[in-house]
Short mmCIF file of C-alpha atoms in Angstrom, two decimals:
data_model
loop_
_atom_site.label_atom_id
_atom_site.label_comp_id
_atom_site.label_asym_id
_atom_site.label_seq_id
_atom_site.Cartn_x
_atom_site.Cartn_y
_atom_site.Cartn_z
CA UNK A 1 106.44 37.62 62.20
CA UNK A 2 110.39 37.73 62.44
CA UNK A 3 111.22 37.37 66.23
CA UNK A 4 113.68 40.07 67.46
CA UNK A 5 116.78 37.83 67.99
CA UNK A 6 120.32 38.31 67.19
CA UNK A 7 121.29 36.42 63.94
CA UNK A 8 124.99 35.46 62.83
CA UNK A 9 126.05 36.27 59.52
CA UNK A 10 125.48 32.71 58.37
CA UNK A 11 122.13 32.41 59.34
CA UNK A 12 120.30 35.57 58.56
CA UNK A 13 119.12 34.43 55.13
CA UNK A 14 117.54 31.41 56.54
CA UNK A 15 115.89 33.22 59.44
CA UNK A 16 114.18 35.56 57.07
CA UNK A 17 113.24 32.94 54.89
CA UNK A 18 111.32 30.91 57.66
CA UNK A 19 109.68 34.02 58.85
CA UNK A 20 107.94 34.95 55.67
CA UNK A 21 105.45 33.22 53.71
CA UNK A 22 106.12 32.14 50.08
CA UNK A 23 104.59 34.55 47.45
CA UNK A 24 105.24 34.85 43.63
CA UNK A 25 105.62 38.37 42.23
CA UNK A 26 103.96 39.33 39.39
CA UNK A 27 105.97 40.32 36.06
CA UNK A 28 108.12 42.18 35.66
CA UNK A 29 109.74 42.12 38.99
CA UNK A 30 112.45 39.18 38.82
CA UNK A 31 112.86 36.17 41.22
CA UNK A 32 115.31 36.38 44.22
CA UNK A 33 117.18 33.02 45.43
CA UNK A 34 117.76 33.29 48.83
CA UNK A 35 117.39 30.66 51.50
CA UNK A 36 114.16 29.31 50.56
CA UNK A 37 113.59 31.97 47.69
CA UNK A 38 112.83 35.28 48.99
CA UNK A 39 110.02 37.01 46.62
CA UNK A 40 108.98 39.91 48.55
CA UNK A 41 110.59 43.30 47.99
CA UNK A 42 110.03 44.06 51.70
CA UNK A 43 111.64 41.00 52.73
CA UNK A 44 114.74 41.94 50.67
CA UNK A 45 114.79 45.30 52.53
CA UNK A 46 114.71 43.37 55.58
CA UNK A 47 117.41 41.01 54.84
CA UNK A 48 119.61 43.77 53.82
CA UNK A 49 119.07 45.58 57.08
CA UNK A 50 119.49 42.50 59.15
CA UNK A 51 122.72 41.89 57.13
CA UNK A 52 123.77 45.71 57.94
CA UNK A 53 123.12 45.35 61.38
CA UNK A 54 124.87 42.01 62.01
CA UNK A 55 128.01 43.31 60.22
CA UNK A 56 127.92 46.64 62.37
CA UNK A 57 127.93 44.44 65.66
CA UNK A 58 131.03 42.39 64.51
CA UNK A 59 132.69 45.70 63.48
CA UNK A 60 131.93 47.11 67.05
CA UNK A 61 133.19 43.85 68.66
CA UNK A 62 136.27 43.91 66.53
CA UNK A 63 136.95 47.55 67.20
CA UNK A 64 136.32 47.23 70.91
CA UNK A 65 138.94 44.42 71.05
CA UNK A 66 141.33 46.39 69.07
CA UNK A 67 140.79 49.56 71.30
CA UNK A 68 141.33 47.57 74.38
CA UNK A 69 144.74 46.09 73.05
CA UNK A 70 145.81 49.68 71.98
CA UNK A 71 144.84 50.78 75.63
CA UNK A 72 147.13 47.98 77.12
CA UNK A 73 150.12 48.70 74.84
CA UNK A 74 149.77 52.63 75.65
CA UNK A 75 149.68 51.78 79.21
CA UNK A 76 152.80 49.67 79.12
CA UNK A 77 154.58 52.11 76.94
CA UNK A 78 153.67 55.03 78.91
CA UNK A 79 154.78 53.20 82.07
CA UNK A 80 158.51 52.83 80.16
CA UNK A 81 158.36 56.82 79.37
CA UNK A 82 158.11 56.00 75.62
CA UNK A 83 154.81 57.64 74.59
CA UNK A 84 152.20 60.06 75.96
CA UNK A 85 148.72 60.89 74.62
CA UNK A 86 148.81 64.57 73.52
CA UNK A 87 145.13 65.28 71.75
CA UNK A 88 145.27 69.13 72.23
CA UNK A 89 149.15 69.34 70.92
CA UNK A 90 149.10 71.87 68.17
CA UNK A 91 152.01 70.17 66.18
CA UNK A 92 149.84 67.31 65.72
CA UNK A 93 147.25 68.95 63.49
CA UNK A 94 149.41 68.23 60.36
CA UNK A 95 149.52 64.63 60.99
CA UNK A 96 146.80 61.92 61.86
CA UNK A 97 148.96 60.27 64.79
CA UNK A 98 147.30 59.86 68.30
CA UNK A 99 150.24 59.11 70.17
CA UNK A 100 153.67 61.13 70.32
CA UNK A 101 156.96 59.36 70.50
CA UNK A 102 159.46 60.64 72.65
CA UNK A 103 162.60 59.91 74.39
CA UNK A 104 162.75 57.48 77.16
CA UNK A 105 163.78 59.93 79.83
CA UNK A 106 167.47 61.18 80.07
CA UNK A 107 169.08 57.63 79.33
CA UNK A 108 167.34 56.40 75.95
CA UNK A 109 169.79 54.93 73.85
CA UNK A 110 168.72 56.68 70.80
CA UNK A 111 168.89 60.04 72.26
CA UNK A 112 172.44 62.06 71.36
CA UNK A 113 172.09 63.95 74.48
CA UNK A 114 172.09 61.05 76.68
CA UNK A 115 175.03 59.40 78.35
CA UNK A 116 173.81 55.80 77.04
CA UNK A 117 174.07 56.57 73.38
CA UNK A 118 177.79 57.65 73.52
CA UNK A 119 180.60 57.88 75.84
CA UNK A 120 182.32 61.15 76.41
CA UNK A 121 185.26 59.90 74.74
CA UNK A 122 183.16 59.08 71.76
CA UNK A 123 181.36 62.40 71.39
CA UNK A 124 184.45 64.07 71.39
CA UNK A 125 186.07 61.82 68.49
CA UNK A 126 182.96 62.78 66.55
CA UNK A 127 183.87 66.56 67.10
CA UNK A 128 187.26 66.02 66.14
CA UNK A 129 186.38 64.02 62.97
CA UNK A 130 183.76 66.79 62.02
CA UNK A 131 186.09 69.55 62.66
CA UNK A 132 189.20 67.99 61.09
CA UNK A 133 186.78 67.45 57.96
CA UNK A 134 185.75 71.31 58.08
CA UNK A 135 189.48 72.10 58.64
CA UNK A 136 190.16 70.01 55.35
CA UNK A 137 187.64 71.88 53.27
CA UNK A 138 189.06 75.52 54.29
CA UNK A 139 192.53 74.25 53.88
CA UNK A 140 191.45 73.38 50.44
CA UNK A 141 190.27 76.72 49.73
CA UNK A 142 193.82 78.53 50.91
CA UNK A 143 196.15 75.86 49.51
CA UNK A 144 195.32 76.81 46.04
CA UNK A 145 197.01 80.47 46.55
CA UNK A 146 200.51 78.90 46.88
CA UNK A 147 200.21 77.50 43.40
CA UNK A 148 198.98 80.62 41.36
CA UNK A 149 202.32 81.67 39.76
CA UNK A 150 202.81 78.07 38.44
CA UNK A 151 199.22 77.98 37.33
CA UNK A 152 199.52 81.30 35.63
CA UNK A 153 202.54 80.53 33.93
CA UNK A 154 201.28 76.89 32.71
CA UNK A 155 197.80 78.10 31.59
CA UNK A 156 199.02 81.63 30.17
CA UNK A 157 196.30 83.78 32.04
CA UNK A 158 196.24 86.74 34.03
CA UNK A 159 196.63 87.22 37.85
CA UNK A 160 193.07 88.26 38.17
CA UNK A 161 191.81 85.14 36.24
CA UNK A 162 194.06 82.89 38.43
CA UNK A 163 192.79 84.72 41.50
CA UNK A 164 189.13 83.74 40.68
CA UNK A 165 190.08 79.95 41.42
CA UNK A 166 190.28 81.29 44.98
CA UNK A 167 187.07 83.20 44.90
CA UNK A 168 184.83 80.91 43.19
CA UNK A 169 185.76 78.29 45.78
CA UNK A 170 184.84 80.68 48.64
CA UNK A 171 181.31 81.63 46.73
CA UNK A 172 180.75 77.99 46.69
CA UNK A 173 181.43 77.48 50.47
CA UNK A 174 178.70 80.59 50.92
CA UNK A 175 176.20 79.16 48.55
CA UNK A 176 176.22 75.72 49.62
CA UNK A 177 174.79 75.96 53.09
CA UNK A 178 171.74 77.41 51.39
CA UNK A 179 171.13 74.06 49.65
CA UNK A 180 172.60 71.66 52.24
CA UNK A 181 171.16 72.68 55.49
CA UNK A 182 167.34 72.30 54.36
CA UNK A 183 168.68 68.76 52.87
CA UNK A 184 169.88 67.88 56.47
CA UNK A 185 166.92 68.79 57.77
CA UNK A 186 164.84 66.36 55.65
CA UNK A 187 167.22 63.50 55.47
CA UNK A 188 169.61 63.81 58.34
CA UNK A 189 173.17 65.00 59.00
CA UNK A 190 175.10 61.74 58.35
CA UNK A 191 173.57 61.32 54.72
CA UNK A 192 174.54 65.21 53.82
CA UNK A 193 178.06 64.42 55.10
CA UNK A 194 178.66 61.28 53.11
CA UNK A 195 177.02 62.56 49.84
CA UNK A 196 178.65 65.95 49.97
CA UNK A 197 181.86 65.02 51.05
CA UNK A 198 182.30 62.36 48.42
CA UNK A 199 181.64 65.03 45.83
CA UNK A 200 183.86 67.11 47.28
CA UNK A 201 186.76 64.54 46.96
CA UNK A 202 185.35 63.78 43.47
CA UNK A 203 185.64 67.32 42.34
CA UNK A 204 189.32 67.81 43.57
CA UNK A 205 190.52 65.29 40.47
CA UNK A 206 189.76 67.73 37.96
CA UNK A 207 191.70 70.38 39.89
CA UNK A 208 194.55 68.20 39.90
CA UNK A 209 194.33 67.02 36.08
CA UNK A 210 193.07 70.50 34.64
CA UNK A 211 194.75 71.21 31.25
CA UNK A 212 192.95 74.84 31.06
CA UNK A 213 191.87 77.63 33.50
CA UNK A 214 188.16 76.97 32.76
CA UNK A 215 188.27 73.53 34.00
CA UNK A 216 190.19 74.42 37.19
CA UNK A 217 187.51 77.64 37.99
CA UNK A 218 184.53 75.28 37.28
CA UNK A 219 186.13 72.40 39.62
CA UNK A 220 187.07 74.83 42.23
CA UNK A 221 183.54 76.28 42.39
CA UNK A 222 182.04 72.65 42.82
CA UNK A 223 184.45 71.52 45.22
CA UNK A 224 183.67 74.47 47.53
CA UNK A 225 179.87 74.03 46.86
CA UNK A 226 179.86 70.41 48.01
CA UNK A 227 182.08 70.65 50.75
CA UNK A 228 180.39 73.45 52.36
CA UNK A 229 178.25 71.04 54.71
CA UNK A 230 180.82 71.45 57.56
CA UNK A 231 180.69 75.20 57.83
CA UNK A 232 176.94 75.09 58.66
CA UNK A 233 175.63 71.53 59.32
CA UNK A 234 178.48 70.36 61.45
CA UNK A 235 177.84 72.83 64.12
CA UNK A 236 174.32 71.29 64.37
CA UNK A 237 175.87 67.94 64.90
CA UNK A 238 177.96 69.35 67.90
CA UNK A 239 174.78 70.91 69.17
CA UNK A 240 172.90 67.87 69.01
CA UNK A 241 175.29 65.85 71.41
CA UNK A 242 176.17 68.34 74.10
CA UNK A 243 174.02 70.42 76.54
CA UNK A 244 174.26 74.05 77.04
CA UNK A 245 176.55 74.02 79.65
CA UNK A 246 178.93 71.51 77.83
CA UNK A 247 178.78 73.27 74.66
CA UNK A 248 181.62 75.76 74.91
CA UNK A 249 184.75 73.69 74.37
CA UNK A 250 183.65 71.56 71.49
CA UNK A 251 181.94 74.87 69.83
CA UNK A 252 185.56 76.53 70.23
CA UNK A 253 187.38 73.53 68.67
CA UNK A 254 185.03 73.64 65.88
CA UNK A 255 185.11 77.55 65.32
CA UNK A 256 188.75 77.07 64.91
CA UNK A 257 188.85 74.87 61.96
CA UNK A 258 187.31 77.34 59.33
CA UNK A 259 189.97 79.98 60.35
CA UNK A 260 193.02 77.64 61.01
CA UNK A 261 192.51 76.01 57.65
CA UNK A 262 193.46 79.00 55.69
CA UNK A 263 196.22 79.85 58.31
CA UNK A 264 197.92 76.49 57.65
CA UNK A 265 197.25 75.60 54.17
CA UNK A 266 199.53 78.02 52.56
CA UNK A 267 202.33 76.56 55.08
CA UNK A 268 202.62 73.03 54.01
CA UNK A 269 201.35 74.16 50.39
CA UNK A 270 204.31 76.23 49.76
CA UNK A 271 206.62 73.52 50.76
CA UNK A 272 204.95 71.19 48.35
CA UNK A 273 205.04 73.61 45.54
CA UNK A 274 208.63 74.45 46.16
CA UNK A 275 209.85 70.88 45.58
CA UNK A 276 207.36 69.25 43.12
CA UNK A 277 204.72 70.40 40.54
CA UNK A 278 201.66 72.31 41.86
CA UNK A 279 199.24 69.34 40.96
CA UNK A 280 200.65 67.51 44.25
CA UNK A 281 198.87 69.85 46.42
CA UNK A 282 195.41 68.28 44.97
CA UNK A 283 196.73 64.99 44.93
CA UNK A 284 197.40 65.34 48.72
CA UNK A 285 194.06 67.01 49.34
CA UNK A 286 192.47 64.05 47.43
CA UNK A 287 194.16 61.34 49.75
CA UNK A 288 193.50 63.52 52.87
CA UNK A 289 189.58 64.14 52.08
CA UNK A 290 189.39 60.24 51.07
CA UNK A 291 190.52 59.35 54.46
CA UNK A 292 188.23 61.86 56.21
CA UNK A 293 185.35 60.24 54.37
CA UNK A 294 186.11 56.99 55.61
CA UNK A 295 186.28 58.30 59.19
CA UNK A 296 182.62 59.92 58.45
CA UNK A 297 181.40 56.53 57.31
CA UNK A 298 182.65 54.42 59.89
CA UNK A 299 182.73 56.86 63.16
CA UNK A 300 179.88 59.59 62.61
CA UNK A 301 176.42 58.31 63.33
CA UNK A 302 173.00 60.22 62.85
CA UNK A 303 172.62 62.87 65.35
CA UNK A 304 169.63 65.13 64.32
CA UNK A 305 166.96 64.50 66.94
CA UNK A 306 163.95 65.06 64.30
CA UNK A 307 165.27 62.21 62.23
CA UNK A 308 165.86 59.82 65.04
CA UNK A 309 162.54 60.36 66.58
CA UNK A 310 160.84 59.91 63.06
CA UNK A 311 162.81 56.52 62.91
CA UNK A 312 161.69 55.53 66.66
CA UNK A 313 158.26 56.19 65.54
CA UNK A 314 158.57 53.96 62.65
CA UNK A 315 159.80 51.27 65.05
CA UNK A 316 157.10 51.54 67.27
CA UNK A 317 154.38 51.48 64.68
CA UNK A 318 156.23 48.29 63.32
CA UNK A 319 156.43 46.60 67.07
CA UNK A 320 152.67 47.46 67.79
CA UNK A 321 151.03 47.31 64.31
CA UNK A 322 149.31 50.54 64.97
CA UNK A 323 149.69 53.43 62.91
CA UNK A 324 148.62 56.09 65.34
CA UNK A 325 152.37 56.33 66.85
CA UNK A 326 154.05 59.40 65.46
CA UNK A 327 156.74 61.82 66.45
CA UNK A 328 155.92 65.82 66.80
CA UNK A 329 158.05 66.11 63.76
CA UNK A 330 155.74 63.80 61.40
CA UNK A 331 153.56 65.33 59.10
CA UNK A 332 152.35 65.31 55.45
CA UNK A 333 155.25 65.04 53.01
CA UNK A 334 156.93 68.03 52.07
CA UNK A 335 158.76 68.40 48.66
CA UNK A 336 162.65 69.07 48.85
CA UNK A 337 162.09 72.13 46.39
CA UNK A 338 159.65 73.62 48.94
CA UNK A 339 161.87 72.95 51.56
CA UNK A 340 164.84 74.40 50.02
CA UNK A 341 163.16 77.64 48.80
CA UNK A 342 161.51 77.95 52.49
CA UNK A 343 164.95 77.61 54.28
CA UNK A 344 166.73 79.64 51.76
CA UNK A 345 164.86 82.63 53.09
CA UNK A 346 165.40 82.11 56.38
CA UNK A 347 169.31 83.29 56.72
CA UNK A 348 168.48 86.31 54.70
CA UNK A 349 165.37 86.95 57.19
CA UNK A 350 167.79 86.89 60.10
CA UNK A 351 170.30 89.12 58.38
CA UNK A 352 167.46 91.73 57.28
CA UNK A 353 165.29 91.58 60.59
CA UNK A 354 167.97 90.66 63.47
CA UNK A 355 170.35 93.49 64.08
CA UNK A 356 172.49 91.11 66.47
CA UNK A 357 172.90 88.43 63.66
CA UNK A 358 173.89 90.95 61.12
CA UNK A 359 176.46 92.54 63.23
CA UNK A 360 178.19 89.68 64.57
CA UNK A 361 178.02 88.16 60.89
CA UNK A 362 179.93 91.10 59.55
CA UNK A 363 182.33 90.96 62.38
CA UNK A 364 183.34 87.32 61.67
CA UNK A 365 183.05 87.94 57.92
CA UNK A 366 185.68 90.94 58.20
CA UNK A 367 187.82 88.97 60.34
CA UNK A 368 187.86 86.03 57.38
CA UNK A 369 187.96 88.65 54.68
CA UNK A 370 190.96 90.16 55.96
CA UNK A 371 192.74 86.57 56.43
CA UNK A 372 191.94 85.86 52.76
CA UNK A 373 193.43 89.13 51.59
CA UNK A 374 196.79 88.20 53.27
CA UNK A 375 196.91 85.54 50.68
CA UNK A 376 197.98 88.28 48.13
CA UNK A 377 199.52 90.48 50.80
CA UNK A 378 201.88 88.30 52.37
CA UNK A 379 203.73 87.48 49.11
CA UNK A 380 204.17 91.25 48.51
CA UNK A 381 205.07 92.09 52.02
CA UNK A 382 207.72 89.18 52.49
CA UNK A 383 208.69 88.40 49.01
CA UNK A 384 209.52 91.98 48.21
CA UNK A 385 210.72 93.41 51.39
CA UNK A 386 212.45 90.33 52.88
CA UNK A 387 213.13 88.15 49.86
CA UNK A 388 211.37 85.26 50.98
CA UNK A 389 210.65 82.38 48.69
CA UNK A 390 207.47 80.52 48.34
CA UNK A 391 207.64 78.23 51.42
CA UNK A 392 209.06 81.05 53.36
CA UNK A 393 206.22 83.48 52.87
CA UNK A 394 203.83 80.37 53.79
CA UNK A 395 205.58 80.29 57.17
CA UNK A 396 204.26 83.71 57.74
CA UNK A 397 201.01 82.29 58.42
CA UNK A 398 201.88 80.54 61.17
CA UNK A 399 201.57 83.63 63.56
CA UNK A 400 197.91 83.75 62.82
CA UNK A 401 197.57 80.03 63.51
CA UNK A 402 199.29 80.36 66.88
CA UNK A 403 197.07 83.41 67.63
CA UNK A 404 194.13 81.35 67.06
CA UNK A 405 195.47 78.19 69.32
CA UNK A 406 196.31 80.68 72.08
CA UNK A 407 192.46 82.11 71.80
CA UNK A 408 191.14 78.40 71.79
CA UNK A 409 193.34 77.53 74.65
CA UNK A 410 191.67 80.11 76.86
CA UNK A 411 188.20 78.31 76.77
CA UNK A 412 188.46 77.01 80.52
CA UNK A 413 188.83 80.82 81.57
CA UNK A 414 185.70 81.83 79.42
CA UNK A 415 183.75 78.87 80.63
CA UNK A 416 184.41 79.48 84.44
CA UNK A 417 183.24 83.20 83.54
CA UNK A 418 180.24 81.89 82.04
CA UNK A 419 179.35 79.67 84.97
CA UNK A 420 179.84 82.73 87.21
CA UNK A 421 177.67 84.67 85.53
CA UNK A 422 174.98 82.02 85.25
CA UNK A 423 175.30 81.20 89.04
CA UNK A 424 174.59 85.09 89.44
CA UNK A 425 171.21 84.76 87.52
CA UNK A 426 169.88 81.92 89.37
CA UNK A 427 171.58 79.12 87.34
CA UNK A 428 170.01 80.36 83.95
CA UNK A 429 172.61 81.00 81.26
CA UNK A 430 171.95 83.60 78.84
CA UNK A 431 173.45 83.51 75.15
CA UNK A 432 175.19 87.09 76.20
CA UNK A 433 177.27 85.28 78.57
CA UNK A 434 179.25 83.60 75.73
CA UNK A 435 180.34 86.81 74.36
CA UNK A 436 182.93 88.44 73.51
CA UNK A 437 184.74 84.89 73.31
CA UNK A 438 182.31 82.69 71.18
CA UNK A 439 180.17 84.30 68.65
CA UNK A 440 179.25 81.33 66.85
CA UNK A 441 178.15 79.54 70.08
CA UNK A 442 176.05 82.98 70.80
CA UNK A 443 174.17 82.53 67.73
CA UNK A 444 173.45 78.91 68.12
CA UNK A 445 172.07 79.50 71.51
CA UNK A 446 170.30 82.68 70.63
CA UNK A 447 168.28 80.98 67.68
CA UNK A 448 168.16 77.56 68.67
CA UNK A 449 165.32 76.91 66.50
CA UNK A 450 166.85 78.47 63.51
CA UNK A 451 170.49 77.16 64.50
CA UNK A 452 171.32 75.85 60.85
CA UNK A 453 169.98 79.02 59.48
CA UNK A 454 171.93 81.47 61.54
CA UNK A 455 174.98 79.41 60.57
CA UNK A 456 174.14 79.54 57.21
CA UNK A 457 173.90 83.40 57.34
CA UNK A 458 177.05 83.44 59.12
CA UNK A 459 178.67 81.23 56.47
CA UNK A 460 177.07 83.28 53.57
CA UNK A 461 178.32 86.67 54.83
CA UNK A 462 181.69 85.09 55.59
CA UNK A 463 181.98 83.77 52.10
CA UNK A 464 181.17 87.12 50.35
CA UNK A 465 183.72 89.08 52.38
CA UNK A 466 186.19 86.17 51.87
CA UNK A 467 185.63 85.96 48.14
CA UNK A 468 185.85 89.81 47.36
CA UNK A 469 188.80 90.90 49.75
CA UNK A 470 191.44 88.95 47.75
CA UNK A 471 190.21 90.43 44.27
CA UNK A 472 191.45 93.86 45.29
CA UNK A 473 194.23 93.39 47.98
CA UNK A 474 197.02 93.23 45.64
CA UNK A 475 195.89 96.61 43.75
CA UNK A 476 195.31 98.00 47.47
CA UNK A 477 198.85 97.29 48.44
CA UNK A 478 200.37 98.34 45.37
CA UNK A 479 198.36 101.71 45.55
CA UNK A 480 198.47 102.89 49.12
CA UNK A 481 201.52 101.23 50.10
CA UNK A 482 202.62 98.37 52.71
CA UNK A 483 202.13 100.50 55.73
CA UNK A 484 198.84 102.27 54.88
CA UNK A 485 197.23 99.35 53.21
CA UNK A 486 197.76 97.33 56.44
CA UNK A 487 196.59 100.21 58.74
CA UNK A 488 193.55 100.55 56.86
CA UNK A 489 192.54 97.04 57.45
CA UNK A 490 193.36 97.39 61.34
CA UNK A 491 191.31 100.44 61.33
CA UNK A 492 188.44 98.48 59.85
CA UNK A 493 188.85 95.78 62.54
CA UNK A 494 189.13 98.06 65.12
CA UNK A 495 185.88 99.85 64.27
CA UNK A 496 184.01 96.61 64.60
CA UNK A 497 185.46 95.69 68.18
CA UNK A 498 183.02 97.35 70.17
CA UNK A 499 180.06 95.25 68.67
CA UNK A 500 180.37 92.17 70.97
CA UNK A 501 180.68 94.25 74.18
CA UNK A 502 177.48 96.08 73.07
CA UNK A 503 175.72 92.96 72.38
CA UNK A 504 176.72 91.61 75.84
CA UNK A 505 175.28 94.64 77.68
CA UNK A 506 171.95 95.37 75.16
CA UNK A 507 171.51 92.18 73.51
CA UNK A 508 168.80 91.08 75.91
CA UNK A 509 166.56 94.15 75.49
CA UNK A 510 167.11 93.55 71.83
CA UNK A 511 166.30 89.97 71.72
CA UNK A 512 163.07 90.47 73.85
CA UNK A 513 161.69 92.13 70.43
CA UNK A 514 162.70 89.67 68.15
CA UNK A 515 160.58 87.20 66.83
CA UNK A 516 163.02 84.61 65.83
CA UNK A 517 165.19 84.54 68.92
CA UNK A 518 163.66 81.59 70.89
CA UNK A 519 164.76 79.58 73.92
CA UNK A 520 164.87 76.07 73.02
CA UNK A 521 162.48 75.12 76.16
CA UNK A 522 160.16 77.97 77.22
CA UNK A 523 159.38 79.95 74.29
CA UNK A 524 160.74 83.27 73.37
CA UNK A 525 164.36 84.06 75.07
CA UNK A 526 164.42 85.86 78.46
CA UNK A 527 160.67 86.31 78.73
#
């Protein structure tokens, strides 16, 4: 009989052979050589059982040692605030990770909100670079208008066809965020910036070298499409670095860029066209955008929290050798096509279901549409009545730019008003407190989870208005006359003025019924 004793993997065959008598099996059974030649079927089965038992014991011992090592690492990391065990997290259901990687408190060097990530001045440097990049893109849209007469003469085409060069660029600005916003959620903001801005610079080259209107229109559309990242994704970069209390001033500077670009582009573009060929406005834009790309490459890091947490989880897994570490943003791979299709529907859902988002998007779109309509109206008004030349007519846009600067300089006043309203509500700042001064910041705070989609909805609506208004602006001024045409625009803007005030007083009740308006920390807003 075989004694009940533990055998090692190298000894079990010998033990079985010594415990069983030698017998010879009759044909047709084969002979088995194991130790001293096992010839009994029951002995073979017993050998297999012992083999499995011994391997199970060894596996249990190895697993126990590994488990103790994991516990020790987990305790050490937990003391540093790196990870915590979250077995009940519903966000972990899509991923097989056991430990969720988080930021190391308020001073994690990888967290863009922490002071150890970057100094206050470096954050403002990033804001200035991102805002100036957006300013460059929107300036490229408007600078084209001062060269339409020369382009029309050289390409021998109609005025409406030349005006399409402005329209297709703005359509590209509106369609681009639908594609680039989901890409930024997959690969991060920095990669989208570098690739899109490089393509924006490249597509300016065919504009400068175009020999026909077809080349000009296609190149203008593609340059607007690739440069549109800074009208939606860039707002998220600013929100990544600043807390809600600090968000007003940087967002004010960023919001100023899309409107100041069209206002100042015709100014210096008119000077260039008045003294040299129209192609030089694109040469200057190519040089400017190349400088901006270099600044983005060397000075703007990645700031998107999901991407940074995924990177940190990878570093922890490599350091510990345990694949159980993951971030809450890890999950099964999602194809780019599915992400784009899913995220493309969100801006339209916001516009269709959210009355607040729709009304503010229409108001900002109307303002930008009127601004783009002035590109055709100002040459008629100042060129016909006051005999301004090209660069004199461009100087008329300085009034709009000065008004924008005055509005931006009032940020300190609005910030004090925001703090006073927050203090009167137990220190809780509501998104409505941003109104009526900063509508874009209101959208970011009202829809924090879908901030990129809200910005994309706003950019899309503005692009539709800005693309269509110039197509009928010249005809409207010729048909209605200078006074009535300008008065009609004034009446339209005046009709939209009450909406920010209505949202300021009624927005809280409306957002309580919303399924998309979320608070970044405690679920639905204002619950």
